[in-house]
Tab-separated table of N, CA and C in Angstrom:
chain	number	residue	atom	x	y	z
D	474	UNK	N	-18.795	-1.403	-3.184
D	474	UNK	CA	-17.433	-1.525	-3.083
D	474	UNK	C	-16.797	-1.930	-4.430
D	475	UNK	N	-15.581	-1.372	-4.598
D	475	UNK	CA	-14.771	-1.590	-5.794
D	475	UNK	C	-13.465	-2.660	-5.165
D	476	UNK	N	-13.172	-3.628	-5.932
D	476	UNK	CA	-12.166	-4.606	-5.539
D	476	UNK	C	-11.301	-4.748	-6.709
D	477	UNK	N	-9.867	-4.811	-6.341
D	477	UNK	CA	-8.829	-4.914	-7.410
D	477	UNK	C	-7.765	-5.893	-6.868
D	478	UNK	N	-7.138	-6.515	-7.712
D	478	UNK	CA	-6.190	-7.608	-7.310
D	478	UNK	C	-4.835	-7.425	-8.140
D	479	UNK	N	-3.744	-7.416	-7.418
D	479	UNK	CA	-2.390	-7.537	-8.059
D	479	UNK	C	-1.760	-8.714	-7.687
D	480	UNK	N	-1.111	-9.415	-8.575
D	480	UNK	CA	-0.296	-10.551	-8.199
D	480	UNK	C	1.139	-10.585	-8.899
D	481	UNK	N	2.077	-10.917	-8.267
D	481	UNK	CA	3.438	-11.041	-8.887
D	481	UNK	C	4.304	-12.165	-8.259
D	482	UNK	N	5.110	-12.778	-8.991
D	482	UNK	CA	6.140	-13.691	-8.376
D	482	UNK	C	7.373	-12.784	-8.141
D	483	UNK	N	7.927	-13.155	-6.888
D	483	UNK	CA	9.118	-12.461	-6.539
D	483	UNK	C	10.249	-13.539	-6.113
D	484	UNK	N	11.366	-13.253	-6.536
D	484	UNK	CA	12.474	-14.211	-6.212
D	484	UNK	C	13.129	-13.782	-5.040
D	485	UNK	N	12.380	-14.085	-3.952
D	485	UNK	CA	13.030	-13.762	-2.650
D	485	UNK	C	12.154	-14.594	-1.552
D	486	UNK	N	12.603	-14.601	-0.289
D	486	UNK	CA	11.837	-15.469	0.672
D	486	UNK	C	10.600	-14.839	1.043
D	487	UNK	N	9.684	-15.550	1.597
D	487	UNK	CA	8.466	-15.035	2.018
D	487	UNK	C	8.698	-14.097	3.255
D	488	UNK	N	9.651	-14.535	4.081
D	488	UNK	CA	9.962	-13.562	5.281
D	488	UNK	C	10.532	-12.152	4.964
D	489	UNK	N	11.239	-12.314	3.795
D	489	UNK	CA	11.888	-10.924	3.359
D	489	UNK	C	10.792	-10.146	2.754
D	490	UNK	N	9.914	-10.753	2.046
D	490	UNK	CA	8.754	-9.841	1.325
D	490	UNK	C	7.921	-9.436	2.506
D	491	UNK	N	7.353	-10.254	3.482
D	491	UNK	CA	6.791	-9.837	4.438
D	491	UNK	C	7.243	-8.752	5.376
D	492	UNK	N	8.537	-8.815	5.543
D	492	UNK	CA	9.221	-7.785	6.442
D	492	UNK	C	9.371	-6.501	5.613
D	493	UNK	N	9.476	-6.545	4.281
D	493	UNK	CA	9.399	-5.196	3.518
D	493	UNK	C	8.089	-4.495	3.732
D	494	UNK	N	6.953	-5.318	3.615
D	494	UNK	CA	5.683	-4.805	3.733
D	494	UNK	C	5.353	-4.353	5.119
D	495	UNK	N	5.936	-5.027	6.127
D	495	UNK	CA	5.575	-4.688	7.569
D	495	UNK	C	6.429	-3.615	8.017
D	496	UNK	N	7.398	-3.230	7.606
D	496	UNK	CA	8.313	-2.359	8.309
D	496	UNK	C	7.948	-1.002	7.724
D	497	UNK	N	6.793	-0.453	8.284
D	497	UNK	CA	6.316	0.902	7.774
D	497	UNK	C	7.309	1.952	7.862
D	498	UNK	N	8.123	2.018	8.922
D	498	UNK	CA	9.130	3.074	8.973
D	498	UNK	C	10.234	3.054	7.704
D	499	UNK	N	10.346	1.907	7.158
D	499	UNK	CA	11.425	1.830	6.156
D	499	UNK	C	10.937	1.682	4.668
D	500	UNK	N	9.701	2.184	4.468
D	500	UNK	CA	9.224	2.016	3.113
D	500	UNK	C	9.979	3.066	2.097
D	501	UNK	N	10.608	3.987	2.577
D	501	UNK	CA	11.426	4.946	1.930
D	501	UNK	C	12.686	4.200	1.389
D	502	UNK	N	13.083	3.048	1.883
D	502	UNK	CA	14.239	2.217	1.291
D	502	UNK	C	13.841	1.599	0.012
D	503	UNK	N	12.671	1.408	-0.274
D	503	UNK	CA	12.185	0.752	-1.511
D	503	UNK	C	11.207	1.351	-2.320
D	504	UNK	N	10.344	2.304	-1.779
D	504	UNK	CA	9.266	3.066	-2.391
D	504	UNK	C	9.422	4.382	-2.401
D	505	UNK	N	9.852	4.995	-3.671
D	505	UNK	CA	10.064	6.427	-3.693
D	505	UNK	C	8.657	7.269	-3.491
D	506	UNK	N	8.767	8.423	-2.884
D	506	UNK	CA	7.587	9.121	-2.903
D	506	UNK	C	6.987	9.581	-4.174
D	507	UNK	N	5.786	9.752	-4.181
D	507	UNK	CA	5.013	10.171	-5.446
D	507	UNK	C	4.008	11.157	-5.111
D	508	UNK	N	3.186	11.543	-6.103
D	508	UNK	CA	2.193	12.613	-5.970
D	508	UNK	C	1.265	12.040	-4.738
D	509	UNK	N	1.105	10.554	-4.923
D	509	UNK	CA	0.152	10.153	-3.945
D	509	UNK	C	0.606	9.580	-2.772
D	510	UNK	N	1.893	9.262	-2.537
D	510	UNK	CA	2.460	8.693	-1.341
D	510	UNK	C	3.568	9.597	-0.907
D	511	UNK	N	3.407	10.034	0.214
D	511	UNK	CA	4.370	10.990	0.867
D	511	UNK	C	5.000	10.457	1.970
D	512	UNK	N	4.782	9.041	2.355
D	512	UNK	CA	5.431	8.592	3.494
D	512	UNK	C	4.562	8.149	4.531
D	513	UNK	N	4.981	7.395	5.419
D	513	UNK	CA	4.124	6.977	6.587
D	513	UNK	C	4.732	7.505	7.903
D	514	UNK	N	3.879	8.074	8.655
D	514	UNK	CA	4.126	8.888	9.964
D	514	UNK	C	3.367	8.386	11.014
D	515	UNK	N	3.719	8.777	12.253
D	515	UNK	CA	3.088	8.590	13.445
D	515	UNK	C	2.790	7.108	13.679
D	516	UNK	N	3.589	6.243	13.530
D	516	UNK	CA	3.507	4.790	13.708
D	516	UNK	C	3.624	4.478	15.170
D	517	UNK	N	2.415	3.966	15.709
D	517	UNK	CA	2.332	3.691	17.124
D	517	UNK	C	3.194	2.736	17.729
D	518	UNK	N	3.487	1.725	17.049
D	518	UNK	CA	4.233	0.720	17.611
D	518	UNK	C	5.374	0.129	16.925
D	519	UNK	N	6.354	-0.374	17.525
D	519	UNK	CA	7.635	-0.970	16.900
D	519	UNK	C	7.938	-2.148	17.552
D	520	UNK	N	8.059	-3.280	17.097
D	520	UNK	CA	7.515	-3.599	15.753
D	520	UNK	C	5.923	-3.551	15.560
D	521	UNK	N	5.539	-3.534	14.422
D	521	UNK	CA	3.937	-3.258	14.137
D	521	UNK	C	3.366	-4.645	14.614
D	522	UNK	N	2.171	-4.481	15.085
D	522	UNK	CA	1.290	-5.651	15.442
D	522	UNK	C	-0.169	-5.299	15.081
D	523	UNK	N	-1.030	-6.231	15.303
D	523	UNK	CA	-2.494	-6.021	14.983
D	523	UNK	C	-2.826	-4.724	15.958
D	524	UNK	N	-3.415	-3.848	15.449
D	524	UNK	CA	-3.974	-2.622	16.142
D	524	UNK	C	-2.898	-1.567	16.058
D	525	UNK	N	-1.714	-1.668	15.499
D	525	UNK	CA	-0.836	-0.503	15.240
D	525	UNK	C	-1.487	0.502	14.350
D	526	UNK	N	-1.368	1.679	14.561
D	526	UNK	CA	-1.957	2.850	13.742
D	526	UNK	C	-0.730	3.719	13.205
D	527	UNK	N	-1.231	4.315	12.181
D	527	UNK	CA	-0.280	5.106	11.431
D	527	UNK	C	-0.919	6.265	10.527
D	528	UNK	N	-0.290	7.281	10.083
D	528	UNK	CA	-0.984	8.248	9.352
D	528	UNK	C	-0.077	8.453	8.077
D	529	UNK	N	-0.782	8.498	7.036
D	529	UNK	CA	-0.155	8.792	5.598
D	529	UNK	C	-0.855	9.979	5.091
D	530	UNK	N	-0.255	11.211	5.058
D	530	UNK	CA	-0.813	12.230	4.545
D	530	UNK	C	-0.484	12.468	3.048
D	531	UNK	N	-1.394	12.923	2.203
D	531	UNK	CA	-1.199	13.131	0.857
D	531	UNK	C	-1.978	14.327	0.359
D	532	UNK	N	-1.843	14.643	-0.935
D	532	UNK	CA	-2.322	15.917	-1.541
D	532	UNK	C	-3.869	15.913	-1.459
D	533	UNK	N	-4.534	14.747	-1.520
D	533	UNK	CA	-6.049	14.615	-1.803
D	533	UNK	C	-6.652	14.365	-0.423
D	534	UNK	N	-5.844	13.995	0.468
D	534	UNK	CA	-6.416	13.464	1.794
D	534	UNK	C	-5.434	12.829	2.737
D	535	UNK	N	-5.826	12.444	3.948
D	535	UNK	CA	-4.908	11.826	4.926
D	535	UNK	C	-5.623	10.467	5.235
D	536	UNK	N	-4.670	9.406	5.095
D	536	UNK	CA	-5.198	8.141	5.478
D	536	UNK	C	-4.766	7.860	6.883
D	537	UNK	N	-5.772	7.393	7.682
D	537	UNK	CA	-5.481	7.047	9.103
D	537	UNK	C	-5.551	5.522	9.183
D	538	UNK	N	-4.442	4.818	9.237
D	538	UNK	CA	-4.292	3.344	9.032
D	538	UNK	C	-4.281	2.564	10.283
D	539	UNK	N	-4.737	1.356	10.234
D	539	UNK	CA	-4.530	0.360	11.303
D	539	UNK	C	-4.185	-0.941	10.717
D	540	UNK	N	-3.217	-1.681	11.422
D	540	UNK	CA	-3.032	-3.077	10.887
D	540	UNK	C	-4.006	-3.826	11.373
D	541	UNK	N	-4.680	-4.518	10.534
D	541	UNK	CA	-5.862	-5.456	10.973
D	541	UNK	C	-5.574	-7.016	11.036
D	542	UNK	N	-4.539	-7.467	10.362
D	542	UNK	CA	-4.067	-8.822	10.358
D	542	UNK	C	-2.481	-8.815	10.233
D	543	UNK	N	-1.959	-9.782	11.028
D	543	UNK	CA	-0.521	-9.789	10.732
D	543	UNK	C	-0.113	-11.405	11.189
D	544	UNK	N	0.077	-12.132	10.179
D	544	UNK	CA	0.357	-13.526	10.480
D	544	UNK	C	1.660	-13.820	9.605
D	545	UNK	N	2.838	-13.730	10.310
D	545	UNK	CA	4.118	-13.862	9.651
D	545	UNK	C	4.312	-15.337	9.196
D	546	UNK	N	4.759	-15.588	7.825
D	546	UNK	CA	5.261	-14.631	6.811
D	546	UNK	C	4.105	-14.603	5.682
D	547	UNK	N	2.828	-14.910	5.982
D	547	UNK	CA	1.754	-15.075	4.792
D	547	UNK	C	0.704	-14.000	4.716
D	548	UNK	N	0.507	-13.273	5.688
D	548	UNK	CA	-0.683	-12.451	5.805
D	548	UNK	C	-0.494	-11.083	6.413
D	549	UNK	N	-0.699	-9.941	5.723
D	549	UNK	CA	-0.772	-8.712	6.295
D	549	UNK	C	-1.621	-7.752	5.699
D	550	UNK	N	-2.627	-7.355	6.674
D	550	UNK	CA	-3.778	-6.411	6.126
D	550	UNK	C	-3.711	-5.106	6.866
D	551	UNK	N	-4.332	-4.107	6.088
D	551	UNK	CA	-4.521	-2.737	6.704
D	551	UNK	C	-5.768	-2.206	6.299
D	552	UNK	N	-6.348	-1.355	7.328
D	552	UNK	CA	-7.442	-0.665	6.971
D	552	UNK	C	-7.012	0.816	7.029
D	553	UNK	N	-7.323	1.647	6.106
D	553	UNK	CA	-6.763	3.078	6.190
D	553	UNK	C	-7.858	4.058	5.331
D	554	UNK	N	-8.875	4.485	6.044
D	554	UNK	CA	-9.885	5.267	5.508
D	554	UNK	C	-9.131	6.550	5.284
D	555	UNK	N	-9.431	7.197	4.148
D	555	UNK	CA	-8.847	8.481	3.682
D	555	UNK	C	-9.886	9.621	3.877
D	556	UNK	N	-9.692	10.551	4.820
D	556	UNK	CA	-10.543	11.816	4.852
D	556	UNK	C	-9.960	12.712	3.812
D	557	UNK	N	-10.944	13.145	2.923
D	557	UNK	CA	-10.616	13.947	1.747
D	557	UNK	C	-10.358	15.374	2.071
D	558	UNK	N	-9.529	16.099	1.110
D	558	UNK	CA	-9.370	17.483	1.377
D	558	UNK	C	-10.168	18.106	0.195
D	559	UNK	N	-10.918	18.972	0.483
D	559	UNK	CA	-11.568	19.523	1.762
D	559	UNK	C	-12.510	18.358	2.358
D	560	UNK	N	-12.605	18.446	3.593
D	560	UNK	CA	-13.264	17.290	4.436
D	560	UNK	C	-14.826	17.117	3.866
D	561	UNK	N	-15.449	18.197	3.329
D	561	UNK	CA	-16.758	18.038	2.992
D	561	UNK	C	-16.870	17.022	1.694
D	562	UNK	N	-15.730	16.757	1.154
D	562	UNK	CA	-15.835	15.880	0.043
D	562	UNK	C	-15.954	14.372	0.446
D	563	UNK	N	-15.880	14.120	1.703
D	563	UNK	CA	-16.250	12.787	2.301
D	563	UNK	C	-15.017	11.950	2.551
D	564	UNK	N	-15.260	10.606	2.482
D	564	UNK	CA	-13.995	9.561	2.749
D	564	UNK	C	-13.965	8.696	1.596
D	565	UNK	N	-12.780	7.952	1.594
D	565	UNK	CA	-12.759	6.741	0.766
D	565	UNK	C	-12.202	5.690	1.730
D	566	UNK	N	-13.070	4.610	1.879
D	566	UNK	CA	-12.803	3.480	2.521
D	566	UNK	C	-11.626	2.669	1.941
D	567	UNK	N	-10.501	2.268	2.444
D	567	UNK	CA	-9.410	1.677	1.900
D	567	UNK	C	-9.056	0.416	2.732
D	568	UNK	N	-9.106	-0.665	2.114
D	568	UNK	CA	-8.673	-1.967	2.824
D	568	UNK	C	-7.618	-2.683	1.831
D	569	UNK	N	-6.617	-2.938	2.479
D	569	UNK	CA	-5.499	-3.497	1.708
D	569	UNK	C	-5.244	-5.012	2.338
D	570	UNK	N	-5.206	-6.167	1.514
D	570	UNK	CA	-5.060	-7.461	1.947
D	570	UNK	C	-3.690	-8.056	1.086
D	571	UNK	N	-2.831	-8.609	1.963
D	571	UNK	CA	-1.674	-9.062	1.247
D	571	UNK	C	-1.509	-10.621	1.545
D	572	UNK	N	-1.443	-11.515	0.727
D	572	UNK	CA	-1.090	-12.924	0.869
D	572	UNK	C	0.234	-13.194	0.191
D	573	UNK	N	1.057	-13.733	0.941
D	573	UNK	CA	2.334	-14.222	0.488
D	573	UNK	C	2.459	-15.887	0.600
D	574	UNK	N	2.706	-16.522	-0.468
D	574	UNK	CA	2.724	-17.995	-0.660
D	574	UNK	C	4.085	-18.324	-1.318
D	575	UNK	N	4.670	-19.371	-0.795
D	575	UNK	CA	5.870	-19.910	-1.404
D	575	UNK	C	5.441	-20.919	-2.637
D	576	UNK	N	6.236	-20.574	-3.743
D	576	UNK	CA	6.023	-21.281	-4.922
D	576	UNK	C	7.365	-21.782	-5.412
D	577	UNK	N	7.886	-22.767	-4.868
D	577	UNK	CA	9.191	-23.254	-5.319
D	577	UNK	C	10.308	-22.329	-4.785
D	578	UNK	N	11.068	-21.781	-5.579
D	578	UNK	CA	12.140	-20.905	-5.479
D	578	UNK	C	11.803	-19.467	-5.207
D	579	UNK	N	10.438	-19.133	-5.506
D	579	UNK	CA	9.801	-17.890	-5.461
D	579	UNK	C	8.724	-17.690	-4.502
D	580	UNK	N	8.287	-16.626	-4.199
D	580	UNK	CA	6.969	-16.377	-3.549
D	580	UNK	C	5.971	-15.720	-4.502
D	581	UNK	N	4.752	-15.911	-4.286
D	581	UNK	CA	3.579	-15.265	-5.030
D	581	UNK	C	3.109	-14.167	-3.984
D	582	UNK	N	3.157	-12.915	-4.278
D	582	UNK	CA	2.313	-11.887	-3.620
D	582	UNK	C	1.084	-11.449	-4.257
D	583	UNK	N	0.079	-11.673	-3.445
D	583	UNK	CA	-1.172	-11.147	-3.958
D	583	UNK	C	-1.617	-10.101	-3.071
D	584	UNK	N	-1.910	-8.841	-3.680
D	584	UNK	CA	-2.314	-7.622	-3.093
D	584	UNK	C	-3.869	-7.355	-3.487
D	585	UNK	N	-4.854	-7.316	-2.595
D	585	UNK	CA	-6.110	-6.906	-2.957
D	585	UNK	C	-6.434	-5.636	-2.197
D	586	UNK	N	-7.030	-4.679	-3.134
D	586	UNK	CA	-7.435	-3.426	-2.666
D	586	UNK	C	-8.983	-3.348	-2.723
D	587	UNK	N	-9.646	-2.948	-1.655
D	587	UNK	CA	-11.048	-2.698	-1.694
D	587	UNK	C	-11.246	-1.196	-1.458
D	588	UNK	N	-12.219	-0.653	-2.245
D	588	UNK	CA	-12.311	0.849	-2.074
D	588	UNK	C	-13.881	1.009	-1.936
D	589	UNK	N	-14.282	1.884	-0.928
D	589	UNK	CA	-15.668	2.330	-0.873
D	589	UNK	C	-15.641	3.954	-0.786
D	590	UNK	N	-16.680	4.406	-1.293
D	590	UNK	CA	-16.752	5.836	-1.649
D	590	UNK	C	-18.002	6.415	-0.689
D	591	UNK	N	-17.654	7.454	0.034
D	591	UNK	CA	-18.687	7.966	1.055
D	591	UNK	C	-18.716	9.521	0.882
D	592	UNK	N	-19.800	10.093	0.537
D	592	UNK	CA	-20.052	11.548	0.423
D	592	UNK	C	-19.764	12.060	-1.186
D	593	UNK	N	-19.609	13.342	-1.422
D	593	UNK	CA	-19.363	13.751	-2.715
D	593	UNK	C	-18.266	13.187	-3.512
D	594	UNK	N	-17.235	12.648	-2.776
D	594	UNK	CA	-16.216	11.962	-3.560
D	594	UNK	C	-16.607	10.840	-4.550
D	595	UNK	N	-17.704	10.371	-4.028
D	595	UNK	CA	-18.233	9.166	-4.990
D	595	UNK	C	-18.446	9.583	-6.520
D	596	UNK	N	-18.600	10.924	-6.721
D	596	UNK	CA	-18.803	11.467	-8.096
D	596	UNK	C	-17.482	11.552	-8.832
D	597	UNK	N	-16.342	11.293	-8.094
D	597	UNK	CA	-15.173	11.423	-8.826
D	597	UNK	C	-14.413	9.864	-8.804
D	598	UNK	N	-15.330	8.952	-8.676
D	598	UNK	CA	-14.777	7.558	-8.452
D	598	UNK	C	-13.873	7.080	-9.688
D	599	UNK	N	-14.211	7.385	-10.870
D	599	UNK	CA	-13.495	6.930	-12.010
D	599	UNK	C	-12.092	7.357	-12.039
D	600	UNK	N	-11.897	8.745	-11.946
D	600	UNK	CA	-10.409	9.110	-12.032
D	600	UNK	C	-9.691	8.740	-10.666
D	601	UNK	N	-10.446	8.525	-9.611
D	601	UNK	CA	-9.654	8.130	-8.410
D	601	UNK	C	-9.309	6.728	-8.521
D	602	UNK	N	-10.094	5.861	-9.003
D	602	UNK	CA	-9.848	4.476	-9.326
D	602	UNK	C	-8.594	4.418	-10.222
D	603	UNK	N	-8.566	5.134	-11.240
D	603	UNK	CA	-7.360	5.122	-12.158
D	603	UNK	C	-6.076	5.447	-11.312
D	604	UNK	N	-6.169	6.427	-10.521
D	604	UNK	CA	-5.106	6.883	-9.738
D	604	UNK	C	-4.545	5.810	-8.873
D	605	UNK	N	-5.587	5.144	-8.137
D	605	UNK	CA	-5.202	3.975	-7.213
D	605	UNK	C	-4.543	2.851	-8.106
D	606	UNK	N	-5.028	2.643	-9.178
D	606	UNK	CA	-4.490	1.498	-9.981
D	606	UNK	C	-3.217	1.700	-10.407
D	607	UNK	N	-2.773	3.168	-10.704
D	607	UNK	CA	-1.441	3.359	-11.039
D	607	UNK	C	-0.471	3.399	-9.908
D	608	UNK	N	-0.891	3.731	-8.787
D	608	UNK	CA	-0.115	3.742	-7.540
D	608	UNK	C	0.192	2.400	-7.022
D	609	UNK	N	-0.807	1.405	-7.178
D	609	UNK	CA	-0.629	0.138	-6.758
D	609	UNK	C	0.238	-0.622	-7.697
D	610	UNK	N	0.076	-0.291	-9.012
D	610	UNK	CA	1.084	-0.923	-9.878
D	610	UNK	C	2.482	-0.526	-9.554
D	611	UNK	N	2.749	0.790	-9.413
D	611	UNK	CA	4.028	1.309	-9.009
D	611	UNK	C	4.676	0.719	-7.782
D	612	UNK	N	3.708	0.462	-6.843
D	612	UNK	CA	4.299	-0.072	-5.549
D	612	UNK	C	4.650	-1.414	-5.821
D	613	UNK	N	3.931	-2.285	-6.462
D	613	UNK	CA	4.100	-3.742	-6.696
D	613	UNK	C	5.485	-3.785	-7.320
D	614	UNK	N	5.728	-2.996	-8.400
D	614	UNK	CA	6.980	-3.079	-9.197
D	614	UNK	C	8.216	-2.726	-8.371
D	615	UNK	N	8.027	-1.599	-7.451
D	615	UNK	CA	9.227	-1.228	-6.618
D	615	UNK	C	9.447	-2.380	-5.517
D	616	UNK	N	8.413	-3.041	-5.081
D	616	UNK	CA	8.706	-3.932	-4.047
D	616	UNK	C	9.378	-5.233	-4.585
D	617	UNK	N	9.017	-5.604	-5.870
D	617	UNK	CA	9.520	-6.701	-6.483
D	617	UNK	C	11.042	-6.425	-6.828
D	618	UNK	N	11.415	-5.346	-7.427
D	618	UNK	CA	12.665	-4.976	-7.800
D	618	UNK	C	13.612	-4.956	-6.641
D	619	UNK	N	13.125	-4.327	-5.569
D	619	UNK	CA	13.965	-4.188	-4.351
D	619	UNK	C	14.164	-5.680	-3.673
D	620	UNK	N	13.127	-6.386	-3.477
D	620	UNK	CA	13.168	-7.690	-3.025
D	620	UNK	C	14.149	-8.619	-3.746
D	621	UNK	N	14.171	-8.438	-5.065
D	621	UNK	CA	14.930	-9.287	-5.949
D	621	UNK	C	16.347	-8.782	-5.878
D	622	UNK	N	16.684	-7.819	-5.120
D	622	UNK	CA	18.182	-7.456	-5.086
D	622	UNK	C	18.601	-6.127	-5.342
D	623	UNK	N	17.739	-5.308	-5.981
D	623	UNK	CA	18.059	-3.978	-6.337
D	623	UNK	C	18.032	-3.113	-4.999
D	624	UNK	N	18.998	-2.792	-4.369
D	624	UNK	CA	18.838	-2.159	-3.013
D	624	UNK	C	18.682	-0.708	-3.129
D	625	UNK	N	18.113	-0.123	-4.040
D	625	UNK	CA	17.732	1.268	-4.198
D	625	UNK	C	16.413	1.362	-4.837
D	626	UNK	N	15.688	2.392	-4.501
D	626	UNK	CA	14.386	2.473	-5.238
D	626	UNK	C	14.533	2.475	-6.652
D	627	UNK	N	13.781	1.768	-7.377
D	627	UNK	CA	13.849	1.876	-8.878
D	627	UNK	C	13.374	3.268	-9.419
D	628	UNK	N	14.091	3.754	-10.234
D	628	UNK	CA	13.621	5.033	-10.861
D	628	UNK	C	12.591	4.638	-11.915
D	629	UNK	N	11.594	5.573	-12.019
D	629	UNK	CA	10.505	5.398	-12.949
D	629	UNK	C	10.467	6.545	-13.885
D	630	UNK	N	10.111	6.449	-15.169
D	630	UNK	CA	10.097	7.489	-16.154
D	630	UNK	C	9.142	8.752	-15.553
D	631	UNK	N	8.032	8.275	-14.895
D	631	UNK	CA	7.154	9.331	-14.467
D	631	UNK	C	6.803	8.761	-12.928
D	632	UNK	N	7.451	8.970	-11.879
D	632	UNK	CA	7.107	8.318	-10.623
D	632	UNK	C	5.749	9.070	-9.822
D	633	UNK	N	5.389	10.197	-10.567
D	633	UNK	CA	4.213	10.938	-9.844
D	633	UNK	C	2.932	10.048	-10.356
D	634	UNK	N	2.197	9.785	-9.339
D	634	UNK	CA	0.872	9.204	-9.654
D	634	UNK	C	-0.228	9.881	-8.622
D	635	UNK	N	-1.316	9.530	-8.838
D	635	UNK	CA	-2.347	10.244	-8.157
D	635	UNK	C	-3.177	9.653	-7.074
D	636	UNK	N	-2.961	8.447	-6.681
D	636	UNK	CA	-4.008	7.812	-5.708
D	636	UNK	C	-3.811	8.461	-4.300
């Protein structure tokens, strides 16, 4: 298993940051689509709760996600294994863990990504990890910019990425 951590300070309330992460239907308010991220569909519950399911289609596979932990405003976790295209390539196990902690006038967002590779896709691990790193960097920057008051998705020189 591969594990990666991103951390950032955000000048917003813990509840606001949590709400942005938890509102799966409204990610398009702050996270522009990319090569890797095409939106979140088929969300089973509103509002989300532990056990809520969703689908995130992408060019390299489809993520079938489940909310695994939800404790407002400090903890939000997802499990979203991705079935590769074509299917015989296998799956990538994806787990996302978010921790939000108040630090004076700001909050600290920690996002941990755990990846496990099953099937032939494991032979492509290095470029896939690079793509996930790029996409998670993009997501954290977009969330921070929006939460701190920019109420439109930030434009990036190259918004396409490949996770």
